[in-house]
């Protein structure tokens, strides 16, 4: 029997859980709540470093449920922020991850690995090109 009675909701619940389970493996943790918080934090910081156009293109490739929290509290801007350093990226990520007791760089690296597996290679390239070189280097060279 379907959990919600709506196939599209059941499908996005299942797919979102698969993403979280895979991220738990990448993070080497058994806490789904932590994996959710890490995914949400990295997606928010990533989204806020992209132009509106690119943020929407990335969002379109996320499962519906994940897309919902990706867009949560988003204030669309026409341009990407001027701050283009690894330090600025991780300062924002540390704010998002407060009280999580996780390594921000390792968290970002594993979320990037998950995204490289789940979204199209062309979209990965487009997103990476909008990031500072030091952050771009945290992405896997190929989907692993």
mmCIF file of N, CA and C in Angstrom:
data_model
loop_
_atom_site.group_PDB
_atom_site.id
_atom_site.type_symbol
_atom_site.label_atom_id
_atom_site.label_comp_id
_atom_site.label_asym_id
_atom_site.label_seq_id
_atom_site.Cartn_x
_atom_site.Cartn_y
_atom_site.Cartn_z
ATOM 1 N N UNK A 1 0.840 -1.184 0.000
ATOM 2 C CA UNK A 1 0.000 0.000 0.000
ATOM 3 C C UNK A 1 0.883 1.244 0.000
ATOM 4 N N UNK A 2 0.446 2.251 -0.719
ATOM 5 C CA UNK A 2 1.203 3.496 -0.805
ATOM 6 C C UNK A 2 1.170 4.234 0.529
ATOM 7 N N UNK A 3 2.297 4.846 0.865
ATOM 8 C CA UNK A 3 2.403 5.558 2.138
ATOM 9 C C UNK A 3 1.516 6.792 2.173
ATOM 10 N N UNK A 4 1.438 7.527 1.059
ATOM 11 C CA UNK A 4 0.680 8.778 1.052
ATOM 12 C C UNK A 4 -0.609 8.689 0.254
ATOM 13 N N UNK A 5 -0.729 7.692 -0.605
ATOM 14 C CA UNK A 5 -1.882 7.598 -1.488
ATOM 15 C C UNK A 5 -1.691 8.389 -2.772
ATOM 16 N N UNK A 6 -0.595 9.107 -2.885
ATOM 17 C CA UNK A 6 -0.271 9.851 -4.105
ATOM 18 C C UNK A 6 1.052 9.320 -4.637
ATOM 19 N N UNK A 7 1.038 8.667 -5.781
ATOM 20 C CA UNK A 7 2.271 8.073 -6.303
ATOM 21 C C UNK A 7 3.437 9.060 -6.416
ATOM 22 N N UNK A 8 3.183 10.281 -6.836
ATOM 23 C CA UNK A 8 4.291 11.234 -6.995
ATOM 24 C C UNK A 8 4.945 11.552 -5.655
ATOM 25 N N UNK A 9 4.149 11.622 -4.584
ATOM 26 C CA UNK A 9 4.719 11.856 -3.253
ATOM 27 C C UNK A 9 5.498 10.640 -2.782
ATOM 28 N N UNK A 10 4.936 9.459 -2.997
ATOM 29 C CA UNK A 10 5.630 8.234 -2.596
ATOM 30 C C UNK A 10 6.959 8.099 -3.329
ATOM 31 N N UNK A 11 6.960 8.441 -4.630
ATOM 32 C CA UNK A 11 8.187 8.341 -5.419
ATOM 33 C C UNK A 11 9.256 9.313 -4.923
ATOM 34 N N UNK A 12 8.862 10.548 -4.611
ATOM 35 C CA UNK A 12 9.869 11.506 -4.156
ATOM 36 C C UNK A 12 10.360 11.168 -2.756
ATOM 37 N N UNK A 13 9.495 10.606 -1.912
ATOM 38 C CA UNK A 13 9.946 10.147 -0.596
ATOM 39 C C UNK A 13 10.985 9.045 -0.750
ATOM 40 N N UNK A 14 10.689 8.097 -1.627
ATOM 41 C CA UNK A 14 11.610 6.989 -1.843
ATOM 42 C C UNK A 14 12.939 7.486 -2.427
ATOM 43 N N UNK A 15 12.869 8.332 -3.440
ATOM 44 C CA UNK A 15 14.081 8.826 -4.079
ATOM 45 C C UNK A 15 14.903 9.692 -3.117
ATOM 46 N N UNK A 16 14.238 10.536 -2.348
ATOM 47 C CA UNK A 16 14.946 11.382 -1.375
ATOM 48 C C UNK A 16 15.620 10.526 -0.313
ATOM 49 N N UNK A 17 14.952 9.478 0.122
ATOM 50 C CA UNK A 17 15.564 8.557 1.087
ATOM 51 C C UNK A 17 16.774 7.854 0.494
ATOM 52 N N UNK A 18 16.705 7.492 -0.777
ATOM 53 C CA UNK A 18 17.864 6.878 -1.432
ATOM 54 C C UNK A 18 19.045 7.852 -1.456
ATOM 55 N N UNK A 19 18.779 9.107 -1.758
ATOM 56 C CA UNK A 19 19.848 10.119 -1.754
ATOM 57 C C UNK A 19 20.442 10.240 -0.357
ATOM 58 N N UNK A 20 19.587 10.324 0.662
ATOM 59 C CA UNK A 20 20.085 10.464 2.038
ATOM 60 C C UNK A 20 20.867 9.234 2.475
ATOM 61 N N UNK A 21 20.375 8.047 2.123
ATOM 62 C CA UNK A 21 21.102 6.819 2.471
ATOM 63 C C UNK A 21 22.480 6.791 1.813
ATOM 64 N N UNK A 22 22.549 7.209 0.565
ATOM 65 C CA UNK A 22 23.835 7.240 -0.133
ATOM 66 C C UNK A 22 24.762 8.279 0.510
ATOM 67 N N UNK A 23 24.209 9.412 0.888
ATOM 68 C CA UNK A 23 25.032 10.426 1.551
ATOM 69 C C UNK A 23 25.513 9.928 2.911
ATOM 70 N N UNK A 24 24.680 9.202 3.632
ATOM 71 C CA UNK A 24 25.105 8.622 4.911
ATOM 72 C C UNK A 24 26.321 7.726 4.709
ATOM 73 N N UNK A 25 26.310 6.928 3.655
ATOM 74 C CA UNK A 25 27.466 6.069 3.352
ATOM 75 C C UNK A 25 28.697 6.914 3.050
ATOM 76 N N UNK A 26 28.525 7.946 2.236
ATOM 77 C CA UNK A 26 29.660 8.804 1.880
ATOM 78 C C UNK A 26 30.226 9.520 3.098
ATOM 79 N N UNK A 27 29.350 9.919 4.016
ATOM 80 C CA UNK A 27 29.775 10.617 5.232
ATOM 81 C C UNK A 27 30.236 9.658 6.322
ATOM 82 N N UNK A 28 30.028 8.367 6.083
ATOM 83 C CA UNK A 28 30.351 7.335 7.065
ATOM 84 C C UNK A 28 29.643 7.617 8.395
ATOM 85 N N UNK A 29 28.327 7.834 8.274
ATOM 86 C CA UNK A 29 27.522 8.069 9.477
ATOM 87 C C UNK A 29 26.235 7.268 9.372
ATOM 88 N N UNK A 30 25.606 7.037 10.501
ATOM 89 C CA UNK A 30 24.355 6.281 10.504
ATOM 90 C C UNK A 30 23.193 7.138 11.007
ATOM 91 N N UNK A 31 23.318 8.441 10.852
ATOM 92 C CA UNK A 31 22.333 9.384 11.346
ATOM 93 C C UNK A 31 21.690 10.093 10.155
ATOM 94 N N UNK A 32 20.478 9.689 9.811
ATOM 95 C CA UNK A 32 19.798 10.271 8.651
ATOM 96 C C UNK A 32 19.513 11.755 8.862
ATOM 97 N N UNK A 33 19.216 12.142 10.092
ATOM 98 C CA UNK A 33 18.972 13.557 10.398
ATOM 99 C C UNK A 33 20.222 14.387 10.103
ATOM 100 N N UNK A 34 21.383 13.878 10.470
ATOM 101 C CA UNK A 34 22.642 14.581 10.194
ATOM 102 C C UNK A 34 22.869 14.667 8.685
ATOM 103 N N UNK A 35 22.636 13.576 7.976
ATOM 104 C CA UNK A 35 22.813 13.591 6.523
ATOM 105 C C UNK A 35 21.887 14.619 5.881
ATOM 106 N N UNK A 36 20.650 14.690 6.343
ATOM 107 C CA UNK A 36 19.702 15.691 5.835
ATOM 108 C C UNK A 36 20.228 17.099 6.092
ATOM 109 N N UNK A 37 20.691 17.358 7.298
ATOM 110 C CA UNK A 37 21.173 18.704 7.644
ATOM 111 C C UNK A 37 22.405 19.082 6.833
ATOM 112 N N UNK A 38 23.291 18.124 6.610
ATOM 113 C CA UNK A 38 24.479 18.380 5.799
ATOM 114 C C UNK A 38 24.066 18.663 4.357
ATOM 115 N N UNK A 39 23.197 17.830 3.801
ATOM 116 C CA UNK A 39 22.751 18.029 2.420
ATOM 117 C C UNK A 39 22.083 19.387 2.273
ATOM 118 N N UNK A 40 21.203 19.715 3.183
ATOM 119 C CA UNK A 40 20.481 20.988 3.140
ATOM 120 C C UNK A 40 21.461 22.161 3.227
ATOM 121 N N UNK A 41 22.399 22.093 4.157
ATOM 122 C CA UNK A 41 23.357 23.190 4.347
ATOM 123 C C UNK A 41 24.220 23.395 3.106
ATOM 124 N N UNK A 42 24.773 22.314 2.584
ATOM 125 C CA UNK A 42 25.649 22.438 1.415
ATOM 126 C C UNK A 42 24.853 22.932 0.216
ATOM 127 N N UNK A 43 23.650 22.419 0.026
ATOM 128 C CA UNK A 43 22.835 22.887 -1.093
ATOM 129 C C UNK A 43 22.512 24.373 -0.973
ATOM 130 N N UNK A 44 22.209 24.836 0.241
ATOM 131 C CA UNK A 44 21.907 26.260 0.427
ATOM 132 C C UNK A 44 23.115 27.134 0.107
ATOM 133 N N UNK A 45 24.269 26.755 0.613
ATOM 134 C CA UNK A 45 25.470 27.560 0.361
ATOM 135 C C UNK A 45 25.835 27.504 -1.119
ATOM 136 N N UNK A 46 25.719 26.345 -1.720
ATOM 137 C CA UNK A 46 25.987 26.206 -3.148
ATOM 138 C C UNK A 46 25.012 27.064 -3.950
ATOM 139 N N UNK A 47 23.735 26.938 -3.674
ATOM 140 C CA UNK A 47 22.691 27.703 -4.365
ATOM 141 C C UNK A 47 22.971 29.204 -4.305
ATOM 142 N N UNK A 48 23.388 29.666 -3.142
ATOM 143 C CA UNK A 48 23.614 31.096 -2.946
ATOM 144 C C UNK A 48 24.888 31.599 -3.599
ATOM 145 N N UNK A 49 25.702 30.712 -4.157
ATOM 146 C CA UNK A 49 26.907 31.104 -4.883
ATOM 147 C C UNK A 49 26.667 31.092 -6.389
ATOM 148 N N UNK A 50 25.461 30.726 -6.815
ATOM 149 C CA UNK A 50 25.137 30.606 -8.237
ATOM 150 C C UNK A 50 24.272 31.776 -8.689
ATOM 151 N N UNK A 51 24.298 32.038 -9.988
ATOM 152 C CA UNK A 51 23.327 32.983 -10.533
ATOM 153 C C UNK A 51 21.938 32.351 -10.407
ATOM 154 N N UNK A 52 20.904 33.172 -10.470
ATOM 155 C CA UNK A 52 19.534 32.662 -10.384
ATOM 156 C C UNK A 52 19.284 31.624 -11.474
ATOM 157 N N UNK A 53 19.735 31.918 -12.665
ATOM 158 C CA UNK A 53 19.550 31.008 -13.794
ATOM 159 C C UNK A 53 20.163 29.635 -13.499
ATOM 160 N N UNK A 54 21.397 29.640 -13.004
ATOM 161 C CA UNK A 54 22.076 28.365 -12.731
ATOM 162 C C UNK A 54 21.478 27.662 -11.525
ATOM 163 N N UNK A 55 21.066 28.420 -10.515
ATOM 164 C CA UNK A 55 20.431 27.818 -9.337
ATOM 165 C C UNK A 55 19.152 27.082 -9.735
ATOM 166 N N UNK A 56 18.394 27.657 -10.635
ATOM 167 C CA UNK A 56 17.157 27.026 -11.096
ATOM 168 C C UNK A 56 17.472 25.765 -11.897
ATOM 169 N N UNK A 57 18.490 25.827 -12.739
ATOM 170 C CA UNK A 57 18.864 24.640 -13.515
ATOM 171 C C UNK A 57 19.294 23.491 -12.606
ATOM 172 N N UNK A 58 20.059 23.799 -11.561
ATOM 173 C CA UNK A 58 20.447 22.768 -10.604
ATOM 174 C C UNK A 58 19.211 22.238 -9.878
ATOM 175 N N UNK A 59 18.372 23.122 -9.400
ATOM 176 C CA UNK A 59 17.163 22.717 -8.680
ATOM 177 C C UNK A 59 16.275 21.793 -9.490
ATOM 178 N N UNK A 60 16.224 22.001 -10.796
ATOM 179 C CA UNK A 60 15.373 21.184 -11.663
ATOM 180 C C UNK A 60 15.812 19.721 -11.684
ATOM 181 N N UNK A 61 17.059 19.445 -11.318
ATOM 182 C CA UNK A 61 17.557 18.069 -11.360
ATOM 183 C C UNK A 61 17.482 17.364 -10.007
ATOM 184 N N UNK A 62 16.967 18.051 -9.012
ATOM 185 C CA UNK A 62 16.850 17.449 -7.682
ATOM 186 C C UNK A 62 15.494 16.775 -7.534
ATOM 187 N N UNK A 63 15.415 15.718 -6.723
ATOM 188 C CA UNK A 63 14.101 15.130 -6.435
ATOM 189 C C UNK A 63 13.182 16.194 -5.824
ATOM 190 N N UNK A 64 11.894 16.079 -6.065
ATOM 191 C CA UNK A 64 10.935 17.104 -5.652
ATOM 192 C C UNK A 64 11.060 17.484 -4.182
ATOM 193 N N UNK A 65 11.189 16.524 -3.295
ATOM 194 C CA UNK A 65 11.284 16.824 -1.865
ATOM 195 C C UNK A 65 12.580 17.581 -1.552
ATOM 196 N N UNK A 66 13.678 17.151 -2.112
ATOM 197 C CA UNK A 66 14.960 17.825 -1.900
ATOM 198 C C UNK A 66 14.916 19.208 -2.539
ATOM 199 N N UNK A 67 14.277 19.322 -3.693
ATOM 200 C CA UNK A 67 14.126 20.615 -4.355
ATOM 201 C C UNK A 67 13.394 21.594 -3.439
ATOM 202 N N UNK A 68 12.434 21.097 -2.687
ATOM 203 C CA UNK A 68 11.695 21.957 -1.767
ATOM 204 C C UNK A 68 12.588 22.586 -0.721
ATOM 205 N N UNK A 69 13.435 21.795 -0.068
ATOM 206 C CA UNK A 69 14.295 22.415 0.945
ATOM 207 C C UNK A 69 15.482 23.134 0.318
ATOM 208 N N UNK A 70 15.828 22.807 -0.911
ATOM 209 C CA UNK A 70 16.856 23.563 -1.644
ATOM 210 C C UNK A 70 16.411 25.017 -1.816
ATOM 211 N N UNK A 71 15.145 25.219 -2.166
ATOM 212 C CA UNK A 71 14.629 26.568 -2.395
ATOM 213 C C UNK A 71 14.191 27.284 -1.122
ATOM 214 N N UNK A 72 14.130 26.591 -0.011
ATOM 215 C CA UNK A 72 13.700 27.189 1.250
ATOM 216 C C UNK A 72 14.530 28.432 1.571
ATOM 217 N N UNK A 73 13.846 29.540 1.860
ATOM 218 C CA UNK A 73 14.460 30.823 2.237
ATOM 219 C C UNK A 73 15.369 31.421 1.162
ATOM 220 N N UNK A 74 15.164 31.061 -0.090
ATOM 221 C CA UNK A 74 15.997 31.587 -1.175
ATOM 222 C C UNK A 74 15.522 32.978 -1.563
ATOM 223 N N UNK A 75 16.459 33.882 -1.717
ATOM 224 C CA UNK A 75 16.194 35.228 -2.210
ATOM 225 C C UNK A 75 16.940 35.363 -3.531
ATOM 226 N N UNK A 76 16.198 35.225 -4.612
ATOM 227 C CA UNK A 76 16.793 35.189 -5.936
ATOM 228 C C UNK A 76 17.517 36.509 -6.243
ATOM 229 N N UNK A 77 18.724 36.363 -6.779
ATOM 230 C CA UNK A 77 19.525 37.511 -7.200
ATOM 231 C C UNK A 77 19.925 37.284 -8.655
ATOM 232 N N UNK A 78 20.097 38.373 -9.384
ATOM 233 C CA UNK A 78 20.461 38.261 -10.792
ATOM 234 C C UNK A 78 21.915 37.833 -11.001
ATOM 235 N N UNK A 79 22.761 38.073 -10.012
ATOM 236 C CA UNK A 79 24.176 37.741 -10.157
ATOM 237 C C UNK A 79 24.643 36.903 -8.962
ATOM 238 N N UNK A 80 25.711 36.184 -9.183
ATOM 239 C CA UNK A 80 26.326 35.430 -8.089
ATOM 240 C C UNK A 80 27.039 36.419 -7.172
ATOM 241 N N UNK A 81 27.231 36.081 -5.910
ATOM 242 C CA UNK A 81 27.917 37.003 -4.995
ATOM 243 C C UNK A 81 29.342 37.297 -5.442
ATOM 244 N N UNK A 82 29.799 38.484 -5.080
ATOM 245 C CA UNK A 82 31.149 38.900 -5.459
ATOM 246 C C UNK A 82 32.217 38.120 -4.689
ATOM 247 N N UNK A 83 31.883 37.660 -3.482
ATOM 248 C CA UNK A 83 32.867 36.916 -2.690
ATOM 249 C C UNK A 83 33.135 35.577 -3.363
ATOM 250 N N UNK A 84 34.336 35.382 -3.792
ATOM 251 C CA UNK A 84 34.665 34.203 -4.590
ATOM 252 C C UNK A 84 35.865 33.481 -4.018
ATOM 253 N N UNK A 85 35.817 33.179 -2.722
ATOM 254 C CA UNK A 85 36.938 32.476 -2.108
ATOM 255 C C UNK A 85 36.430 31.234 -1.383
ATOM 256 N N UNK A 86 37.357 30.330 -1.185
ATOM 257 C CA UNK A 86 37.049 29.122 -0.420
ATOM 258 C C UNK A 86 36.678 29.496 1.011
ATOM 259 N N UNK A 87 37.392 30.446 1.593
ATOM 260 C CA UNK A 87 37.088 30.867 2.964
ATOM 261 C C UNK A 87 35.669 31.398 3.088
ATOM 262 N N UNK A 88 35.238 32.215 2.135
ATOM 263 C CA UNK A 88 33.878 32.759 2.183
ATOM 264 C C UNK A 88 32.861 31.626 2.080
ATOM 265 N N UNK A 89 33.099 30.676 1.185
ATOM 266 C CA UNK A 89 32.202 29.530 1.023
ATOM 267 C C UNK A 89 32.076 28.778 2.348
ATOM 268 N N UNK A 90 33.209 28.483 2.973
ATOM 269 C CA UNK A 90 33.177 27.692 4.205
ATOM 270 C C UNK A 90 32.715 28.489 5.412
ATOM 271 N N UNK A 91 32.908 29.797 5.410
ATOM 272 C CA UNK A 91 32.320 30.604 6.483
ATOM 273 C C UNK A 91 30.800 30.490 6.457
ATOM 274 N N UNK A 92 30.228 30.584 5.260
ATOM 275 C CA UNK A 92 28.774 30.445 5.131
ATOM 276 C C UNK A 92 28.326 29.023 5.480
ATOM 277 N N UNK A 93 29.083 28.042 5.054
ATOM 278 C CA UNK A 93 28.719 26.657 5.352
ATOM 279 C C UNK A 93 28.789 26.385 6.854
ATOM 280 N N UNK A 94 29.795 26.905 7.520
ATOM 281 C CA UNK A 94 29.892 26.710 8.973
ATOM 282 C C UNK A 94 28.717 27.334 9.709
ATOM 283 N N UNK A 95 28.210 28.457 9.216
ATOM 284 C CA UNK A 95 27.011 29.060 9.812
ATOM 285 C C UNK A 95 25.821 28.118 9.626
ATOM 286 N N UNK A 96 25.663 27.589 8.425
ATOM 287 C CA UNK A 96 24.555 26.651 8.145
ATOM 288 C C UNK A 96 24.676 25.365 8.975
ATOM 289 N N UNK A 97 25.898 24.925 9.210
ATOM 290 C CA UNK A 97 26.132 23.658 9.916
ATOM 291 C C UNK A 97 26.323 23.830 11.424
ATOM 292 N N UNK A 98 26.087 25.006 11.930
ATOM 293 C CA UNK A 98 26.294 25.247 13.368
ATOM 294 C C UNK A 98 25.612 24.142 14.175
ATOM 295 N N UNK A 99 26.240 23.777 15.239
ATOM 296 C CA UNK A 99 25.731 22.750 16.158
ATOM 297 C C UNK A 99 25.666 21.350 15.545
ATOM 298 N N UNK A 100 26.289 21.130 14.397
ATOM 299 C CA UNK A 100 26.253 19.800 13.780
ATOM 300 C C UNK A 100 27.504 18.978 14.088
ATOM 301 N N UNK A 101 28.563 19.629 14.541
ATOM 302 C CA UNK A 101 29.793 18.925 14.877
ATOM 303 C C UNK A 101 30.273 18.039 13.723
ATOM 304 N N UNK A 102 30.359 18.657 12.533
ATOM 305 C CA UNK A 102 30.860 17.957 11.348
ATOM 306 C C UNK A 102 31.945 18.805 10.695
ATOM 307 N N UNK A 103 32.778 18.172 9.928
ATOM 308 C CA UNK A 103 33.823 18.849 9.171
ATOM 309 C C UNK A 103 33.181 19.435 7.914
ATOM 310 N N UNK A 104 33.171 20.751 7.808
ATOM 311 C CA UNK A 104 32.490 21.426 6.700
ATOM 312 C C UNK A 104 33.094 21.052 5.344
ATOM 313 N N UNK A 105 34.414 21.012 5.259
ATOM 314 C CA UNK A 105 35.035 20.687 3.978
ATOM 315 C C UNK A 105 34.730 19.255 3.560
ATOM 316 N N UNK A 106 34.814 18.320 4.480
ATOM 317 C CA UNK A 106 34.500 16.928 4.167
ATOM 318 C C UNK A 106 33.024 16.789 3.807
ATOM 319 N N UNK A 107 32.173 17.507 4.501
ATOM 320 C CA UNK A 107 30.738 17.472 4.201
ATOM 321 C C UNK A 107 30.479 17.967 2.782
ATOM 322 N N UNK A 108 31.084 19.097 2.427
ATOM 323 C CA UNK A 108 30.903 19.641 1.080
ATOM 324 C C UNK A 108 31.431 18.659 0.037
ATOM 325 N N UNK A 109 32.592 18.104 0.294
ATOM 326 C CA UNK A 109 33.196 17.148 -0.650
ATOM 327 C C UNK A 109 32.259 15.964 -0.914
ATOM 328 N N UNK A 110 31.625 15.445 0.138
ATOM 329 C CA UNK A 110 30.744 14.281 -0.034
ATOM 330 C C UNK A 110 29.421 14.648 -0.693
ATOM 331 N N UNK A 111 28.893 15.824 -0.398
ATOM 332 C CA UNK A 111 27.674 16.262 -1.092
ATOM 333 C C UNK A 111 27.984 16.498 -2.568
ATOM 334 N N UNK A 112 29.139 17.071 -2.867
ATOM 335 C CA UNK A 112 29.528 17.258 -4.262
ATOM 336 C C UNK A 112 29.666 15.908 -4.965
ATOM 337 N N UNK A 113 30.203 14.920 -4.255
ATOM 338 C CA UNK A 113 30.327 13.579 -4.838
ATOM 339 C C UNK A 113 28.934 13.008 -5.135
ATOM 340 N N UNK A 114 28.002 13.185 -4.200
ATOM 341 C CA UNK A 114 26.629 12.727 -4.415
ATOM 342 C C UNK A 114 26.014 13.433 -5.621
ATOM 343 N N UNK A 115 26.150 14.742 -5.681
ATOM 344 C CA UNK A 115 25.577 15.490 -6.802
ATOM 345 C C UNK A 115 26.193 15.056 -8.125
ATOM 346 N N UNK A 116 27.497 14.802 -8.135
ATOM 347 C CA UNK A 116 28.160 14.364 -9.367
ATOM 348 C C UNK A 116 27.602 13.028 -9.853
ATOM 349 N N UNK A 117 27.123 12.210 -8.925
ATOM 350 C CA UNK A 117 26.521 10.916 -9.284
ATOM 351 C C UNK A 117 25.080 11.063 -9.757
ATOM 352 N N UNK A 118 24.398 12.096 -9.280
ATOM 353 C CA UNK A 118 22.947 12.178 -9.457
ATOM 354 C C UNK A 118 22.482 13.170 -10.514
ATOM 355 N N UNK A 119 23.270 14.191 -10.799
ATOM 356 C CA UNK A 119 22.831 15.168 -11.789
ATOM 357 C C UNK A 119 23.678 15.031 -13.048
ATOM 358 N N UNK A 120 23.217 15.634 -14.119
ATOM 359 C CA UNK A 120 23.891 15.453 -15.405
ATOM 360 C C UNK A 120 25.300 16.046 -15.381
ATOM 361 N N UNK A 121 26.221 15.415 -16.116
ATOM 362 C CA UNK A 121 27.592 15.930 -16.169
ATOM 363 C C UNK A 121 27.657 17.380 -16.655
ATOM 364 N N UNK A 122 26.800 17.741 -17.597
ATOM 365 C CA UNK A 122 26.785 19.115 -18.092
ATOM 366 C C UNK A 122 26.394 20.105 -17.001
ATOM 367 N N UNK A 123 25.428 19.724 -16.176
ATOM 368 C CA UNK A 123 25.020 20.600 -15.075
ATOM 369 C C UNK A 123 26.105 20.685 -14.017
ATOM 370 N N UNK A 124 26.772 19.576 -13.743
ATOM 371 C CA UNK A 124 27.902 19.600 -12.807
ATOM 372 C C UNK A 124 28.948 20.598 -13.303
ATOM 373 N N UNK A 125 29.286 20.523 -14.582
ATOM 374 C CA UNK A 125 30.284 21.440 -15.142
ATOM 375 C C UNK A 125 29.830 22.893 -15.021
ATOM 376 N N UNK A 126 28.558 23.152 -15.315
ATOM 377 C CA UNK A 126 28.041 24.522 -15.226
ATOM 378 C C UNK A 126 28.133 25.054 -13.794
ATOM 379 N N UNK A 127 27.758 24.223 -12.822
ATOM 380 C CA UNK A 127 27.807 24.630 -11.419
ATOM 381 C C UNK A 127 29.251 24.868 -11.003
ATOM 382 N N UNK A 128 30.118 23.941 -11.328
ATOM 383 C CA UNK A 128 31.522 24.060 -10.923
ATOM 384 C C UNK A 128 32.150 25.341 -11.463
ATOM 385 N N UNK A 129 31.794 25.725 -12.674
ATOM 386 C CA UNK A 129 32.391 26.914 -13.284
ATOM 387 C C UNK A 129 32.002 28.200 -12.561
ATOM 388 N N UNK A 130 30.955 28.153 -11.769
ATOM 389 C CA UNK A 130 30.509 29.336 -11.036
ATOM 390 C C UNK A 130 31.183 29.450 -9.665
ATOM 391 N N UNK A 131 31.978 28.454 -9.297
ATOM 392 C CA UNK A 131 32.585 28.408 -7.964
ATOM 393 C C UNK A 131 34.053 28.818 -8.019
ATOM 394 N N UNK A 132 34.573 29.292 -6.902
ATOM 395 C CA UNK A 132 36.014 29.577 -6.837
ATOM 396 C C UNK A 132 36.815 28.301 -7.112
ATOM 397 N N UNK A 133 37.983 28.459 -7.677
ATOM 398 C CA UNK A 133 38.812 27.305 -8.051
ATOM 399 C C UNK A 133 39.040 26.365 -6.875
ATOM 400 N N UNK A 134 39.236 26.910 -5.671
ATOM 401 C CA UNK A 134 39.515 26.054 -4.511
ATOM 402 C C UNK A 134 38.299 25.216 -4.117
ATOM 403 N N UNK A 135 37.102 25.727 -4.356
ATOM 404 C CA UNK A 135 35.879 24.966 -4.065
ATOM 405 C C UNK A 135 35.616 23.988 -5.204
ATOM 406 N N UNK A 136 35.859 24.421 -6.416
ATOM 407 C CA UNK A 136 35.707 23.551 -7.591
ATOM 408 C C UNK A 136 36.575 22.307 -7.433
ATOM 409 N N UNK A 137 37.735 22.446 -6.829
ATOM 410 C CA UNK A 137 38.664 21.330 -6.650
ATOM 411 C C UNK A 137 38.121 20.270 -5.688
ATOM 412 N N UNK A 138 37.110 20.597 -4.901
ATOM 413 C CA UNK A 138 36.529 19.622 -3.971
ATOM 414 C C UNK A 138 35.579 18.642 -4.663
ATOM 415 N N UNK A 139 35.162 18.962 -5.880
ATOM 416 C CA UNK A 139 34.300 18.061 -6.630
ATOM 417 C C UNK A 139 35.129 16.893 -7.160
ATOM 418 N N UNK A 140 34.523 15.723 -7.265
ATOM 419 C CA UNK A 140 35.278 14.599 -7.848
ATOM 420 C C UNK A 140 35.559 14.889 -9.320
ATOM 421 N N UNK A 141 36.670 14.377 -9.813
ATOM 422 C CA UNK A 141 37.018 14.609 -11.209
ATOM 423 C C UNK A 141 36.060 13.880 -12.154
ATOM 424 N N UNK A 142 35.491 12.797 -11.688
ATOM 425 C CA UNK A 142 34.476 12.050 -12.427
ATOM 426 C C UNK A 142 33.541 11.435 -11.400
ATOM 427 N N UNK A 143 32.313 11.140 -11.811
ATOM 428 C CA UNK A 143 31.351 10.546 -10.892
ATOM 429 C C UNK A 143 31.917 9.225 -10.355
ATOM 430 N N UNK A 144 31.973 9.123 -9.004
ATOM 431 C CA UNK A 144 32.530 7.923 -8.366
ATOM 432 C C UNK A 144 31.504 7.320 -7.443
#
